[in-house]
PDB file of C-alpha atoms and ligand atoms in Angstrom:
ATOM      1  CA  UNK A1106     -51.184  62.561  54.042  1.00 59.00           C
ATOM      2  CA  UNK A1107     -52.970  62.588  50.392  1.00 63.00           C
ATOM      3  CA  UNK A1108     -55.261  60.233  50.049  1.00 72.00           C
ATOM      4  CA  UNK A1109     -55.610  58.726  46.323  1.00 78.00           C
ATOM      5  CA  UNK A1110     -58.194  56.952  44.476  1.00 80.00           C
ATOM      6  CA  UNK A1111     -57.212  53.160  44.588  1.00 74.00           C
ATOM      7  CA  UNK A1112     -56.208  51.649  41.224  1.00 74.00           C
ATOM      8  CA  UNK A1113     -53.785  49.440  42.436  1.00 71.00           C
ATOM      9  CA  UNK A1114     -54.955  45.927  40.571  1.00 62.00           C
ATOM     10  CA  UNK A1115     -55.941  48.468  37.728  1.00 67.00           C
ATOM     11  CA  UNK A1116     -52.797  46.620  35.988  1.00 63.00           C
ATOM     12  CA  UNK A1117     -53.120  43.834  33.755  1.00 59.00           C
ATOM     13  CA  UNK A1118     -49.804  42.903  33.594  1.00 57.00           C
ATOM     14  CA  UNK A1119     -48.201  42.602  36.956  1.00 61.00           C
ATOM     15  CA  UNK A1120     -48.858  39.790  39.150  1.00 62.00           C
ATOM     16  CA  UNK A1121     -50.894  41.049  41.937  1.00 62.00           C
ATOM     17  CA  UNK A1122     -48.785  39.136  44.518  1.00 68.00           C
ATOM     18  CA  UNK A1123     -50.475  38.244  48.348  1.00 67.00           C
ATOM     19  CA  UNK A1124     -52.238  41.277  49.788  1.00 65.00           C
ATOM     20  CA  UNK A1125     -50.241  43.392  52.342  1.00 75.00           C
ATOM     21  CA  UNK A1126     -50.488  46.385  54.111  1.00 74.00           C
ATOM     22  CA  UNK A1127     -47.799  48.591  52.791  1.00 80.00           C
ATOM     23  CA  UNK A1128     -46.801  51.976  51.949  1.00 82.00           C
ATOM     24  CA  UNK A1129     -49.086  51.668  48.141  1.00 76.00           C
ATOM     25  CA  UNK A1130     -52.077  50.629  50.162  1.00 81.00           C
ATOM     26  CA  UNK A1131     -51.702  53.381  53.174  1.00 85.00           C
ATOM     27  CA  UNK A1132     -51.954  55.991  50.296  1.00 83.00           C
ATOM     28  CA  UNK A1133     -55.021  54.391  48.842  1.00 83.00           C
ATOM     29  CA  UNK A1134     -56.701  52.714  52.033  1.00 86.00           C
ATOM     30  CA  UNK A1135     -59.890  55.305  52.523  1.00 90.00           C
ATOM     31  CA  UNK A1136     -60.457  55.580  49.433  1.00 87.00           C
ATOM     32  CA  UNK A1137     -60.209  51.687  49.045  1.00 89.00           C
ATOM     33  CA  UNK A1138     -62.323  50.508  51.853  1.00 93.00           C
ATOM     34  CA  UNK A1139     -65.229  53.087  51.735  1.00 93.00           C
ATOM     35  CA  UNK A1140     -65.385  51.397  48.026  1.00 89.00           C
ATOM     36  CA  UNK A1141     -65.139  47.813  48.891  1.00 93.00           C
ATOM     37  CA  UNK A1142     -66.680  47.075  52.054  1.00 96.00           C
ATOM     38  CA  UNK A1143     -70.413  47.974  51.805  1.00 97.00           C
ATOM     39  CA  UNK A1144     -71.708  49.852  55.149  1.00 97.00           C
ATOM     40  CA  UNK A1145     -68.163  50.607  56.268  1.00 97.00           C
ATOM     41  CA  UNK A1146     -69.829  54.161  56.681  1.00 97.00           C
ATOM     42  CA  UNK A1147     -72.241  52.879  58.896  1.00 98.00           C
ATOM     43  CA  UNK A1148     -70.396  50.712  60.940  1.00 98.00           C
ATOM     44  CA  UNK A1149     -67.734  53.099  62.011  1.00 98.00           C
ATOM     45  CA  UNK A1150     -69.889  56.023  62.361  1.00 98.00           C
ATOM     46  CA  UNK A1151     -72.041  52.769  65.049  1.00 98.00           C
ATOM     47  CA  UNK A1152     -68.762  51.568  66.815  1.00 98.00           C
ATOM     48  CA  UNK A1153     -68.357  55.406  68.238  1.00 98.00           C
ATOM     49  CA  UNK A1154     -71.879  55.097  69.505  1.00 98.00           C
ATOM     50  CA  UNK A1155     -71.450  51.817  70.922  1.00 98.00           C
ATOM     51  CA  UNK A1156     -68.188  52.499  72.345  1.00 98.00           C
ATOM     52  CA  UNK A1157     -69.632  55.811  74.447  1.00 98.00           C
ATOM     53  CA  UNK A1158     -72.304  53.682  75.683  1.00 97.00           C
ATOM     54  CA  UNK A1159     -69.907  51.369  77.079  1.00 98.00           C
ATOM     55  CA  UNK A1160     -66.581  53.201  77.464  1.00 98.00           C
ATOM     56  CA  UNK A1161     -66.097  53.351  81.524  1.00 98.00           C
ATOM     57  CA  UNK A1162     -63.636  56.526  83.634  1.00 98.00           C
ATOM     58  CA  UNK A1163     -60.529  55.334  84.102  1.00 98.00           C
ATOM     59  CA  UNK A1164     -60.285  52.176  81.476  1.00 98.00           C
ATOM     60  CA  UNK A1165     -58.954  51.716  78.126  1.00 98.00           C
ATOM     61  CA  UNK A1166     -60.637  51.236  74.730  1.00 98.00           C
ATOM     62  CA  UNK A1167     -58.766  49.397  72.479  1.00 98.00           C
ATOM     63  CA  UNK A1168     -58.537  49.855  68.874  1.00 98.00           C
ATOM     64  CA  UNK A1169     -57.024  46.433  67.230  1.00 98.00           C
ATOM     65  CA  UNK A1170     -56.034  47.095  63.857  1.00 98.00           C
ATOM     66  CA  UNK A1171     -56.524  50.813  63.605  1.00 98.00           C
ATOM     67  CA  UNK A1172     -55.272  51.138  60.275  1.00 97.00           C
ATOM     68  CA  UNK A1173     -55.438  55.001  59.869  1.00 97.00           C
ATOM     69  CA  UNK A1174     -57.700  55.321  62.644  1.00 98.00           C
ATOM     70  CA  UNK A1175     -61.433  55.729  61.686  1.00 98.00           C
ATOM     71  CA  UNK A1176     -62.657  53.892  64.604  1.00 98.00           C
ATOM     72  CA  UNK A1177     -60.612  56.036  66.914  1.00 98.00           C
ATOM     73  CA  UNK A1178     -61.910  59.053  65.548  1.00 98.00           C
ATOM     74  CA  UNK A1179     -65.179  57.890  65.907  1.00 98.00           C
ATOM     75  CA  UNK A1180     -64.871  56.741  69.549  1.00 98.00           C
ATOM     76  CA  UNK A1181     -62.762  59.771  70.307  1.00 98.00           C
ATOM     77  CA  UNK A1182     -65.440  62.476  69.094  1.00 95.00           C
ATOM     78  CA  UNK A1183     -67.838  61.459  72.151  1.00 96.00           C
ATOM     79  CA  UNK A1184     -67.966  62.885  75.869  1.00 95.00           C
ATOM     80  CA  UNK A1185     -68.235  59.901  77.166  1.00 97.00           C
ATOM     81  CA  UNK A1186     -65.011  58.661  75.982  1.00 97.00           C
ATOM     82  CA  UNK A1187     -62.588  61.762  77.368  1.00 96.00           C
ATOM     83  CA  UNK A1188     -61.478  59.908  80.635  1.00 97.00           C
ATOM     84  CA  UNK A1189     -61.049  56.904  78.628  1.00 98.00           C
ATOM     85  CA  UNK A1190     -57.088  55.498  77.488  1.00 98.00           C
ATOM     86  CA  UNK A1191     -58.143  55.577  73.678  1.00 98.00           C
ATOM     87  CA  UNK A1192     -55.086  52.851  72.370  1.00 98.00           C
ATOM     88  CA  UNK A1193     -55.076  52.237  68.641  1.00 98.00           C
ATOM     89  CA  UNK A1194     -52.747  48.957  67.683  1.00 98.00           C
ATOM     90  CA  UNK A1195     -51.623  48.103  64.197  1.00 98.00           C
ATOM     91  CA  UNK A1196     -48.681  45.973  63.089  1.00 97.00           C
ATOM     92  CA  UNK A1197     -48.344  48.147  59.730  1.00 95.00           C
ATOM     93  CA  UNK A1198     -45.894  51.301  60.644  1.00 96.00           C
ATOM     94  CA  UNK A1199     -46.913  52.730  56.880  1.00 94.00           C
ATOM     95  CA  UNK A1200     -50.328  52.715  58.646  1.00 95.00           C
ATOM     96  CA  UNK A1201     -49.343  53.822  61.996  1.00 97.00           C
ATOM     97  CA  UNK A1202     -47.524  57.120  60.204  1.00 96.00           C
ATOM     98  CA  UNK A1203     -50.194  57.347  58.153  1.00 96.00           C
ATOM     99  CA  UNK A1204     -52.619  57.327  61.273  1.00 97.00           C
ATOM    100  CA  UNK A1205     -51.087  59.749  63.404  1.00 97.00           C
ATOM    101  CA  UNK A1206     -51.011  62.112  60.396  1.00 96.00           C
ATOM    102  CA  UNK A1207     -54.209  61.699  60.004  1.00 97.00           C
ATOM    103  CA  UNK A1208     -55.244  62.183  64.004  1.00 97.00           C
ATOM    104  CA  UNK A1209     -53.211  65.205  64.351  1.00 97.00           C
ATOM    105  CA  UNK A1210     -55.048  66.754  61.601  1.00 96.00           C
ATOM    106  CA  UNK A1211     -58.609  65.616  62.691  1.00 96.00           C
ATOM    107  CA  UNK A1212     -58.245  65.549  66.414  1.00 96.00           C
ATOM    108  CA  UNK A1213     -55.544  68.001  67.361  1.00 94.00           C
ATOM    109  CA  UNK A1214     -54.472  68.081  71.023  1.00 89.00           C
ATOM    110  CA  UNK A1215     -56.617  64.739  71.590  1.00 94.00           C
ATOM    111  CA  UNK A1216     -54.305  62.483  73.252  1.00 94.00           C
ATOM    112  CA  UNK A1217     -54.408  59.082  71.402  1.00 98.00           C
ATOM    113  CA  UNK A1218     -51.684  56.318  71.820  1.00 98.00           C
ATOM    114  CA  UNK A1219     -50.371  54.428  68.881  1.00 98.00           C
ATOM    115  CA  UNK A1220     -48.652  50.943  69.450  1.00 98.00           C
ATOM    116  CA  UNK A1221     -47.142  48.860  66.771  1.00 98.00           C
ATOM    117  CA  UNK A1222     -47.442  45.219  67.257  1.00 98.00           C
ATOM    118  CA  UNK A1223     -48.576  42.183  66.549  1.00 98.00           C
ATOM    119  CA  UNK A1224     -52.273  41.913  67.941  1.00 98.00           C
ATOM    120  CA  UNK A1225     -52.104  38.011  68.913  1.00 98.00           C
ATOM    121  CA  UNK A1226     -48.721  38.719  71.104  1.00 96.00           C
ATOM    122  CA  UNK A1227     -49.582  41.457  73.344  1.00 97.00           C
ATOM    123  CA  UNK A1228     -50.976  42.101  76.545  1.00 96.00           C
ATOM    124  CA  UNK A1229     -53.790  44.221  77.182  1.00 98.00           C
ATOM    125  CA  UNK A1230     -55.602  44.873  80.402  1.00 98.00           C
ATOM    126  CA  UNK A1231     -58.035  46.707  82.117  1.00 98.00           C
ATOM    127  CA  UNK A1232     -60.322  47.243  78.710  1.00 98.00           C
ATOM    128  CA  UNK A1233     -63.825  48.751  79.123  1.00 98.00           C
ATOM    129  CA  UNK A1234     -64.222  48.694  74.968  1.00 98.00           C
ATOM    130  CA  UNK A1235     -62.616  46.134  72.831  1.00 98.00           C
ATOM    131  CA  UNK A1236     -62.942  47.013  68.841  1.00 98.00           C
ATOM    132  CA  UNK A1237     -61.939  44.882  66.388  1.00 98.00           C
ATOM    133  CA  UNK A1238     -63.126  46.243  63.128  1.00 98.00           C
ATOM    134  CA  UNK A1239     -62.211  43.784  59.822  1.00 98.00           C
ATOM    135  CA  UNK A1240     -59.050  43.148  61.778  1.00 98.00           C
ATOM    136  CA  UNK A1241     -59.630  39.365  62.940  1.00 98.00           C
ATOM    137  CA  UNK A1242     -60.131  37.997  58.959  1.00 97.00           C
ATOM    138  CA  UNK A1243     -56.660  38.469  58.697  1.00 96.00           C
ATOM    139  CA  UNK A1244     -55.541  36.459  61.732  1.00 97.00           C
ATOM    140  CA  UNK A1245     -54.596  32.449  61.323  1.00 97.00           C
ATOM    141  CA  UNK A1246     -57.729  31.005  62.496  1.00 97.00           C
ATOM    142  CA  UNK A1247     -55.981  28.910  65.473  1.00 98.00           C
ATOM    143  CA  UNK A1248     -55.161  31.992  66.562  1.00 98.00           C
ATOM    144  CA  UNK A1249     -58.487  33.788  67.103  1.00 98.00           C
ATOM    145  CA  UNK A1250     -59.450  31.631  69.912  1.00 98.00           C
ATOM    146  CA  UNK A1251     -56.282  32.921  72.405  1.00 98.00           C
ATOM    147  CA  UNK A1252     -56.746  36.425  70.965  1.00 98.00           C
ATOM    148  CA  UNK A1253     -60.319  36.746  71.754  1.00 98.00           C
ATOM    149  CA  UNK A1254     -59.432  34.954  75.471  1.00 98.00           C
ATOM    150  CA  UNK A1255     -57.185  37.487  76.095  1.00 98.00           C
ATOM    151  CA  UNK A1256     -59.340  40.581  75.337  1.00 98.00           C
ATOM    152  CA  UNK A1257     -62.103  38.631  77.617  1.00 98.00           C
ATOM    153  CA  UNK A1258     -59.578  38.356  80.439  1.00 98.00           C
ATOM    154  CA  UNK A1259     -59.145  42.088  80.244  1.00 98.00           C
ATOM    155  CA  UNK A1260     -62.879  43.022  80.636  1.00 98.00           C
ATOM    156  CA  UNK A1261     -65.293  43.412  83.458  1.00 98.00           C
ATOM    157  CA  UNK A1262     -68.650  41.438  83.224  1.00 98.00           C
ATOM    158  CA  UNK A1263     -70.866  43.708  80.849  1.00 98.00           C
ATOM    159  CA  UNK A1264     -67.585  45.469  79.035  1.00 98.00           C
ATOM    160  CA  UNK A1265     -68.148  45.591  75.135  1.00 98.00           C
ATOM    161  CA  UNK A1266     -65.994  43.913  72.123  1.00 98.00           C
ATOM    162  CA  UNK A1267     -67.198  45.294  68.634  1.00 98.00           C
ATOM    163  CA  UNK A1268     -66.205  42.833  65.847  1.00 98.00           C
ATOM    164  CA  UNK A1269     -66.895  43.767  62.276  1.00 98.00           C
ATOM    165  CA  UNK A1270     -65.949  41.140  59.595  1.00 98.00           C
ATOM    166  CA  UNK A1271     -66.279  39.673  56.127  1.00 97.00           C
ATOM    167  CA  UNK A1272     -68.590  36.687  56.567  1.00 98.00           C
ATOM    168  CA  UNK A1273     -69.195  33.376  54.803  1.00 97.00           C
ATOM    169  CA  UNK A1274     -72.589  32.538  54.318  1.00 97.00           C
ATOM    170  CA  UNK A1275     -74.526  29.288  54.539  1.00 96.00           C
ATOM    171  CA  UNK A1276     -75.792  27.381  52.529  1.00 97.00           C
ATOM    172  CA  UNK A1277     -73.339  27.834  49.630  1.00 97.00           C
ATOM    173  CA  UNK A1278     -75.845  28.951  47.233  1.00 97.00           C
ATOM    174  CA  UNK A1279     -76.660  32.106  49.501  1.00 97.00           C
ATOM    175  CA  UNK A1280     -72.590  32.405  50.158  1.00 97.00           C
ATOM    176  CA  UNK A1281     -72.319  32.931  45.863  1.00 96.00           C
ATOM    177  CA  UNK A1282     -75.013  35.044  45.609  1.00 97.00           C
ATOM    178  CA  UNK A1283     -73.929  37.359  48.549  1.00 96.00           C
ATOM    179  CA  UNK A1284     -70.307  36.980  47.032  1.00 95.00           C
ATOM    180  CA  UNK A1285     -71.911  38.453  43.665  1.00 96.00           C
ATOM    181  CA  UNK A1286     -73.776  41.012  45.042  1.00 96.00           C
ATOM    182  CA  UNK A1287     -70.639  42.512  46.933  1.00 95.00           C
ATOM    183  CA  UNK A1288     -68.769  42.506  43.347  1.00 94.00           C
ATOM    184  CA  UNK A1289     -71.868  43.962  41.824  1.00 95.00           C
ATOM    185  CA  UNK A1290     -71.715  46.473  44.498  1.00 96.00           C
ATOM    186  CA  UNK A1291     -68.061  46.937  43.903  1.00 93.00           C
ATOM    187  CA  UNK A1292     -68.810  47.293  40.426  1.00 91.00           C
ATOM    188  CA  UNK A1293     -70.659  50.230  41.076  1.00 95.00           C
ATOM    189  CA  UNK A1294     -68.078  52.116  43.155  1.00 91.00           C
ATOM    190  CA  UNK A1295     -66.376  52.346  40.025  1.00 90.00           C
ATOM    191  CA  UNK A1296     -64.124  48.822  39.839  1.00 85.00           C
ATOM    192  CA  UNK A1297     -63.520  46.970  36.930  1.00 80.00           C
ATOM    193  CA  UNK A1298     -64.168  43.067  36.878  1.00 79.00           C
ATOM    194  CA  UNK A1299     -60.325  43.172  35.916  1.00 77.00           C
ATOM    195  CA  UNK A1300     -59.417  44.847  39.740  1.00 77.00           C
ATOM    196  CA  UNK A1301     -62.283  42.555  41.085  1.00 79.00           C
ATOM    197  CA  UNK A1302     -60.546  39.585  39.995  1.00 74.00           C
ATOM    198  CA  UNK A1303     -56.974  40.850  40.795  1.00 77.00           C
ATOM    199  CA  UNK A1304     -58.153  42.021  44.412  1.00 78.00           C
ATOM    200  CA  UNK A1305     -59.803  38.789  45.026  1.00 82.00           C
ATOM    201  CA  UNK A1306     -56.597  36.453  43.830  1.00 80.00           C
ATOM    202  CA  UNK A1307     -54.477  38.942  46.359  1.00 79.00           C
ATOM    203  CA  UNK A1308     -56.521  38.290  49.414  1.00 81.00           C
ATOM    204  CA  UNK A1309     -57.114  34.535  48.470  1.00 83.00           C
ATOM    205  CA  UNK A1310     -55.553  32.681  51.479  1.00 82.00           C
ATOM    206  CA  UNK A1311     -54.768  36.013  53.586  1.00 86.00           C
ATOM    207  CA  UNK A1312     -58.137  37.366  53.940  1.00 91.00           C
ATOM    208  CA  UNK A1313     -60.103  34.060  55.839  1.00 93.00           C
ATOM    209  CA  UNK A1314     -63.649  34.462  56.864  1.00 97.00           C
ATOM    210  CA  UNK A1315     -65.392  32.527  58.516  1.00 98.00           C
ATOM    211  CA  UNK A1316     -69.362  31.140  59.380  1.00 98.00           C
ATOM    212  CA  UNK A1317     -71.497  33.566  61.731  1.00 97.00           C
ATOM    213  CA  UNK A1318     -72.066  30.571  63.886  1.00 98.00           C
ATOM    214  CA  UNK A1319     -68.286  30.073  64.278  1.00 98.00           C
ATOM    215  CA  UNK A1320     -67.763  33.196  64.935  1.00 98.00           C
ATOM    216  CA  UNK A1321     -70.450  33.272  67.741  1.00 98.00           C
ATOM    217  CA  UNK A1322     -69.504  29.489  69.069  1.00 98.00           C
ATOM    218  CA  UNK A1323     -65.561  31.411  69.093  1.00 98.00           C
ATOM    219  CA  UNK A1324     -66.986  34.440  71.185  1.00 98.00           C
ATOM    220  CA  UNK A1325     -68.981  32.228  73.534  1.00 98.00           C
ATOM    221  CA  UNK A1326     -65.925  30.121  74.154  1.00 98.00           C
ATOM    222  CA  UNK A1327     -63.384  32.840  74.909  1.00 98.00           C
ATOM    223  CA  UNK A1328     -66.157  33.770  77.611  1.00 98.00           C
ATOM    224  CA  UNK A1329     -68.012  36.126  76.648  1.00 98.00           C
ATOM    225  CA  UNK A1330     -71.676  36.117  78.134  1.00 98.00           C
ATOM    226  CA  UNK A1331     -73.540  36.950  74.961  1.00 96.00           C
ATOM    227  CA  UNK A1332     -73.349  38.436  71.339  1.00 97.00           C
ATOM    228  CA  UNK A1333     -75.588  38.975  68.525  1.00 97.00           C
ATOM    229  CA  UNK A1334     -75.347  40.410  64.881  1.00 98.00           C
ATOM    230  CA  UNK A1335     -76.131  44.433  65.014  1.00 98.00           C
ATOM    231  CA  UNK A1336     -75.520  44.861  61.114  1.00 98.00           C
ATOM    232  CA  UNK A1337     -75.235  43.294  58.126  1.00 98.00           C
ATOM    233  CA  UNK A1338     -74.809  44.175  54.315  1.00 97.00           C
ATOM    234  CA  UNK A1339     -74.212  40.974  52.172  1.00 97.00           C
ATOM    235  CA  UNK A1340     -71.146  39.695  53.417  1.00 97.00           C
ATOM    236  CA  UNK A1341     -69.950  41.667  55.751  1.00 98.00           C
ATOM    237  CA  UNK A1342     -71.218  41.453  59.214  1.00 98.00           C
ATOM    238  CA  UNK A1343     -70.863  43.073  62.717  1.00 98.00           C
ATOM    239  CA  UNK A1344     -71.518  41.668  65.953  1.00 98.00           C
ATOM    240  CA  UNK A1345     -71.675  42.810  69.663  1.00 98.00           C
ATOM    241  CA  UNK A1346     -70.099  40.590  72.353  1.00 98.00           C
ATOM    242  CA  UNK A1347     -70.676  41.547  76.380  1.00 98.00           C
ATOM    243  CA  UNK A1348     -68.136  40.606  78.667  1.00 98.00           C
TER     244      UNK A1348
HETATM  245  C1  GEK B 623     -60.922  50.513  59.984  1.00 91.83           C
HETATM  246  N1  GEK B 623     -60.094  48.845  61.575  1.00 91.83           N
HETATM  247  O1  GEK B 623     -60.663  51.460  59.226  1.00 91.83           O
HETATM  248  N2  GEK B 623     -51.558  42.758  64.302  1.00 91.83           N
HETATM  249  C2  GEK B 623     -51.842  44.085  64.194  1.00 91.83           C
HETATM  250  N3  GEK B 623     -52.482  44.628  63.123  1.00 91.83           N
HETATM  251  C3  GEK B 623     -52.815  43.794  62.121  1.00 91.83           C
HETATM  252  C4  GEK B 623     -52.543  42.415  62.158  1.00 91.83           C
HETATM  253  C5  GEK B 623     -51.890  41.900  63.302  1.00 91.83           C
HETATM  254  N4  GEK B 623     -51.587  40.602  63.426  1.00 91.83           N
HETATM  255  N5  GEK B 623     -52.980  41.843  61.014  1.00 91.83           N
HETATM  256  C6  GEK B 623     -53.522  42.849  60.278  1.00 91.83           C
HETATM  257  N6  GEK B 623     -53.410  44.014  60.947  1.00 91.83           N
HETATM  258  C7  GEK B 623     -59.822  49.553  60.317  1.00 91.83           C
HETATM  259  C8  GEK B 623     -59.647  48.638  59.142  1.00 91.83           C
HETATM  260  S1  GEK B 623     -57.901  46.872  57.980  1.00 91.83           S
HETATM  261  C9  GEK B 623     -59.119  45.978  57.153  1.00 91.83           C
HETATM  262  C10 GEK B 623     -58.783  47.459  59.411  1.00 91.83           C
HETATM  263  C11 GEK B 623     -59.038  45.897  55.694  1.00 91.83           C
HETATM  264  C12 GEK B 623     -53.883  45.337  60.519  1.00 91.83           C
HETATM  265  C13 GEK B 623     -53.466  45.747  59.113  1.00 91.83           C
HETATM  266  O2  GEK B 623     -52.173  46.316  59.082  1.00 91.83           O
HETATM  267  C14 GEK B 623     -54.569  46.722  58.749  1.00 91.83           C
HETATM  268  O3  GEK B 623     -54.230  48.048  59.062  1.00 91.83           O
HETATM  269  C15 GEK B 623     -55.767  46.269  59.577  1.00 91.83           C
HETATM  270  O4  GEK B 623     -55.296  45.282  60.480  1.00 91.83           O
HETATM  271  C16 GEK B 623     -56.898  45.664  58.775  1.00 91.83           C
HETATM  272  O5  GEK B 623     -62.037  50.275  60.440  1.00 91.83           O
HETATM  273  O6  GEK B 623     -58.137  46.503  55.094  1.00 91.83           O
HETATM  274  O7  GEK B 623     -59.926  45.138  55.094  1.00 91.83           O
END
């Protein structure tokens, strides 16, 4: 699959419509993410780390949201993980083709499974790594509760979830200036205020993040024994829960 440089709110004229994961963005998506969510480098080159310290013989690691499977690339290129089920789960199929295009190429003759669904209606079980990376922002938020409950109830006591997100900081003077910074930083990857603008009316209402205390309040809820923030960059924020 070619991978293009993304100018898809480069347009003036058309209406940028809601956000959605379709065959346009699948063609721009690495491109588009390494350029708009600072440390994304970082934290999937981390999750593969975390994930082999974690990942136990004869369990699953789940990959929620795969897209076109950086995480399970990352995860996949360790020892540790080879007698692992690596599952990658995306309810896109332009991302899912797109993904196995891009595993066969990278990781040929590594046996990764691909599942299309939705995230909040399936059942998973016997997980030893749980990774949802800038996946859960685009769940309803009355949803993220049962989702997170569910992942739990597949764990054993000390199992790992890795949960990367867009964040919304408190108070709301930090929250603007951390907003500002990421378009200042998006600005320097080469986006015009124009596609700023555009991007940001697109994900209004689809993208929803949330407090680091709610999403640490959420975690504790669904069971898990403890979590903490392992990176940060403005905005965007990654935490470690243990089962
Ligand atoms: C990465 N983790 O490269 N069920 C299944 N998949 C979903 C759902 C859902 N309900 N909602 C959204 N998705 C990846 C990046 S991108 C983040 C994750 C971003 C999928 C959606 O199709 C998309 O592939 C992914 O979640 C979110 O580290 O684009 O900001």
């Amino acid at each position: 699959m070619k991978s293009s440089r993304d100018t898809l709110y480069a347009d003036t004229l058309a209406d940028p419509g809601l956000f959605t994961f379709d065959q346009a963005v699948v063609g721009v998506f690495p491109d588009m993410i390494q350029r708009s969510v600072p440390g994304y480098a970082t934290v999937i080159a981390m999750t593969g780390l975390l994930a082999a310290r974690h990942a136990r013989p004869g369990t699953r690691i789940y990959d929620l949201g795969c897209s076109l499977g950086a995480s399970l690339i990352s995860v996949a290129r360790y020892q540790e993980t080879t007698d692992c089920e690596i599952i990658g789960i995306d309810n896109s199929e332009a991302m899912l083709a797109g993904c196995r295009e891009t595993l066969d190429r990278e990781l040929p003759g590594r046996d990764i499974a691909l599942e299309y669904g939705d995230i909040t209606g399936l059942s998973y079980s016997n997980a030893s790594v749980c990774i949802l990376n800038y996946t859960l922002q685009f769940i309803a938020i009355d949803q993220r509760l049962a989702l997170l409950e569910a992942l739990r109830r597949a764990m054993a006591p000390g199992d790992v979830l890795i949960l990367s997100e867009k964040i919304e900081l408190q108070p709301a003077s930090m929250n603007r200036l951390m907003i500002d910074m990421h378009h200042d930083f998006k600005r320097a990857q080469g986006y015009s205020d124009l596609e700023i603008a555009r991007k940001r009316q697109a994900l209004e209402n689809v993208l929803l993040p949330e407090t680091r205390d709610a999403h640490i309040e959420r975690l504790q809820k669904a069971g898990f024994s403890h979590c903490d923030f392992w990176f940060q960059c403005y905005n965007f924020a990654s935490l470690i829960a243990i089962a």
